[in-house]
Amino acid sequence: MCKVAAVTGGSRGIGFGIVKQFASEGYKVGILDINAEEDYRKNLDQLDAMGAEYFYMQGDTREQKDREAFVAMLVERFGGIDVLVNNAGVAPKVRMDLLDMTEESFDRVVGTNLKGTMFMSQLVAKQMLKQPMKGSKRGTIVNIGSASATVSSSNRCEYCVAKAGVVMLTNVFAERLAGDGIMVHEIRPGVIDTDMTKVVHEKYTKLIAEGQFPIARWGTPEDVASVVSLVCDDRYVYTTGNYIDVDGGFHIRRL
Ligand SMILES: NC(=O)c1ccc[n+]([C@@H]2O[C@H](COP(=O)([O-])OP(=O)(O)OC[C@H]3O[C@@H](n4cnc5c(N)ncnc54)[C@H](O)[C@@H]3O)[C@@H](O)[C@H]2O)c1
């Protein structure tokens, strides 16, 4: 059965990996991203080369009018939404000690990573509720969280706090929507090689070499995308409100 996926921040990094994965499985995909389409031409050309059925919309997940336009376009172009992946996220522009963190940075990071996820889910859930059940599910919402939800970094408090909020968002949406056949999951990446982690590439490469990660390599967008695809599968129907670490085993406490 052909499905429709909405992926925020889907034009590069982890989001683009997810879009490619869905496209390869025959999903129709809508991408909402904050920058101009031309900025991502190289990646979008890859989708064209795959014969993917998709559209790109420029918009900001923090803005209700952009969220509404995105959902309206998904319905108009593809007739509904089966999967939402709340992937759009930002790190602080500057990593700053908690005691110096600015309100502006807090608003930007929490606004994108938490508020955007909250209200995009609210809107898409309402759309999914208008749609019939497909088999034993009506839809799936996947939140891209982070190991930072539980690992404290006092030089990027706003990021950790926002991702901790995503943990509870996943739970409350899962609880509210389970009876309607909408499953909600959190995927929790560790360190993934993308533009976001460029600034700390050297630091994390060293940590990997020192054995901090049981699977001793950088994660890739494809590593995350394949797990996102798994939880959207029609066989995944009696599980909701959970998270899966995609972090090379980083979460394992060791002596
Ligand atoms: N890279 C990692 O190591 C890592 C680890 C854990 C979690 N994550 C999470 O994974 C997600 C993707 O991260 P990434 O590493 O691919 O980052 P990235 O910066 O490469 O990509 C993020 C994408 O989101 C878009 N975006 C940002 N703000 C937006 C907004 N307000 N509205 C619409 N689009 C917006 C960006 O334009 C970009 O295309 C984020 O939620 C991030 O917090 C990443």
Coordinates of N, CA and C and ligand atoms in Angstrom, one line a residue, residues 8-16 32-35 40 56 59-63 86-91 108 111-113 144-148 159 163 187-197 204 218 221 224, ligand 1:
T8 N 10.0 16.8 8.4 CA 10.4 18.2 8.6 C 12.0 18.2 8.6
G9 N 12.5 19.3 8.1 CA 14.0 19.3 8.0 C 14.6 18.2 7.2
G10 N 13.8 17.8 6.1 CA 14.1 16.6 5.4 C 15.1 16.8 4.2
S11 N 15.8 18.0 4.1 CA 16.5 18.2 2.9 C 18.0 18.0 3.1
R12 N 18.5 17.7 4.3 CA 19.9 17.4 4.5 C 20.0 16.5 5.8
G13 N 21.2 16.0 5.9 CA 21.5 15.2 7.2 C 20.6 14.1 7.4
I14 N 20.2 13.9 8.7 CA 19.4 12.8 9.1 C 18.0 12.8 8.3
G15 N 17.4 14.0 8.3 CA 16.1 14.1 7.6 C 16.2 13.7 6.2
F16 N 17.2 14.0 5.5 CA 17.4 13.6 4.1 C 17.6 12.1 4.0
L32 N 9.4 19.7 4.6 CA 9.3 21.1 5.0 C 10.6 21.5 5.5
D33 N 11.2 22.5 5.0 CA 12.5 23.0 5.5 C 12.7 24.5 5.4
I34 N 13.5 25.0 6.3 CA 13.5 26.5 6.5 C 14.2 27.2 5.4
N35 N 15.1 26.6 4.7 CA 15.9 27.3 3.7 C 15.3 27.2 2.3
Y40 N 19.4 23.2 -1.5 CA 19.5 21.7 -1.3 C 19.4 21.0 -2.7
Y56 N 8.8 19.8 -2.1 CA 9.6 20.6 -1.2 C 8.8 21.9 -0.8
G59 N 9.6 26.5 4.7 CA 8.8 27.0 5.9 C 9.5 26.6 7.2
D60 N 8.9 27.2 8.2 CA 9.5 27.2 9.6 C 8.6 26.4 10.5
T61 N 9.1 25.3 11.1 CA 8.2 24.5 12.0 C 7.7 25.3 13.2
R62 N 8.4 26.4 13.5 CA 7.9 27.3 14.6 C 6.7 28.1 14.3
E63 N 6.4 28.2 13.0 CA 5.3 29.1 12.6 C 4.0 28.3 12.2
N86 N 9.1 14.2 12.9 CA 9.5 15.5 13.4 C 11.0 15.5 13.6
N87 N 11.7 15.9 12.5 CA 13.1 15.8 12.5 C 13.8 17.2 12.6
A88 N 13.1 18.2 12.1 CA 13.8 19.5 12.1 C 14.3 19.9 13.5
G89 N 15.5 20.3 13.5 CA 16.1 20.6 14.8 C 17.3 21.5 14.6
V90 N 17.7 22.2 15.7 CA 18.9 23.0 15.6 C 19.7 22.8 16.9
A91 N 21.0 23.0 16.8 CA 21.8 23.1 18.0 C 22.0 24.6 18.3
R108 N 15.2 30.0 20.4 CA 15.4 29.5 19.1 C 15.4 27.9 19.1
G111 N 12.2 26.5 20.7 CA 11.1 26.8 19.7 C 11.1 25.8 18.5
T112 N 12.3 25.5 18.1 CA 12.4 24.5 16.9 C 12.2 23.1 17.4
N113 N 13.0 22.7 18.4 CA 13.1 21.3 18.7 C 11.9 20.8 19.5
I144 N 12.3 12.7 16.3 CA 13.8 12.5 16.4 C 14.3 13.2 17.7
G145 N 14.6 12.4 18.7 CA 15.1 13.0 19.9 C 16.6 13.1 19.9
S146 N 17.2 12.8 21.0 CA 18.7 12.8 21.1 C 19.1 12.2 22.4
A147 N 20.3 11.6 22.3 CA 21.0 11.1 23.5 C 21.1 12.2 24.6
S148 N 21.1 13.5 24.1 CA 21.2 14.6 25.0 C 19.9 14.8 25.8
Y159 N 19.5 22.8 24.3 CA 19.4 21.6 23.5 C 18.9 20.4 24.3
K163 N 15.3 18.5 24.1 CA 15.2 17.0 23.8 C 14.6 16.2 24.9
I187 N 12.9 8.2 18.2 CA 14.2 7.7 17.9 C 15.3 8.6 18.4
R188 N 16.2 8.0 19.1 CA 17.2 8.8 19.9 C 18.6 8.6 19.4
P189 N 19.0 9.4 18.4 CA 20.4 9.3 17.9 C 21.5 9.7 18.9
G190 N 22.7 9.1 18.7 CA 23.8 9.5 19.5 C 24.6 10.5 18.7
V191 N 25.8 10.2 18.2 CA 26.5 11.1 17.3 C 26.5 10.7 15.9
I192 N 25.9 11.5 15.1 CA 25.6 11.2 13.7 C 26.4 12.2 12.8
D193 N 27.0 11.7 11.8 CA 27.9 12.6 11.0 C 27.0 13.4 10.0
T194 N 26.8 14.7 10.4 CA 26.0 15.6 9.6 C 26.6 17.0 9.7
D195 N 25.9 18.0 9.1 CA 26.4 19.4 9.2 C 26.3 19.8 10.7
M196 N 25.3 19.3 11.4 CA 25.1 19.7 12.8 C 26.3 19.4 13.7
T197 N 27.0 18.3 13.4 CA 28.1 17.9 14.2 C 29.4 18.3 13.7
Y204 N 34.5 14.5 18.8 CA 33.8 13.2 18.8 C 34.6 12.1 18.2
W218 N 31.4 6.6 13.7 CA 30.3 7.6 13.6 C 29.0 7.0 13.1
P221 N 23.3 9.1 8.7 CA 21.9 9.4 8.6 C 21.1 8.1 8.2
V224 N 20.0 6.0 11.1 CA 18.8 6.5 11.8 C 17.6 6.2 10.9
Ligands
LIG1 N1 23.7 14.9 14.1 C1 23.6 14.3 15.3 O1 24.6 13.8 15.9 C2 22.3 14.3 16.1 C3 22.2 13.6 17.3 C4 21.0 13.5 18.0 C5 19.9 14.1 17.5 N2 20.0 14.8 16.3 C6 18.7 15.4 15.8 O2 18.4 14.9 14.5 C7 17.7 16.0 13.8 C8 18.4 16.3 12.5 O3 19.7 16.7 12.8 P1 20.9 16.8 11.7 O4 22.1 16.3 12.4 O5 20.5 16.1 10.4 O6 21.0 18.3 11.5 P2 21.2 19.3 10.2 O7 21.5 20.6 10.7 O8 22.1 18.6 9.3 O9 19.7 19.2 9.5 C9 18.6 19.8 10.2 C10 17.6 20.3 9.1 O10 16.5 20.9 9.8 C11 16.2 22.1 9.1 N3 15.6 23.0 10.0 C12 16.2 23.6 11.1 N4 15.3 24.4 11.7 C13 14.1 24.3 11.0 C14 12.8 24.9 11.2 N5 12.6 25.7 12.2 N6 11.9 24.6 10.3 C15 12.1 23.7 9.3 N7 13.3 23.1 9.1 C16 14.3 23.4 10.0 C17 17.6 22.6 8.6 O11 17.4 23.6 7.6 C18 18.2 21.3 8.1 O12 17.9 21.0 6.8 C19 17.6 17.1 14.7 O13 16.4 17.1 15.4 C20 18.8 16.9 15.7 O14 18.6 17.5 17.0 C21 21.1 14.9 15.6

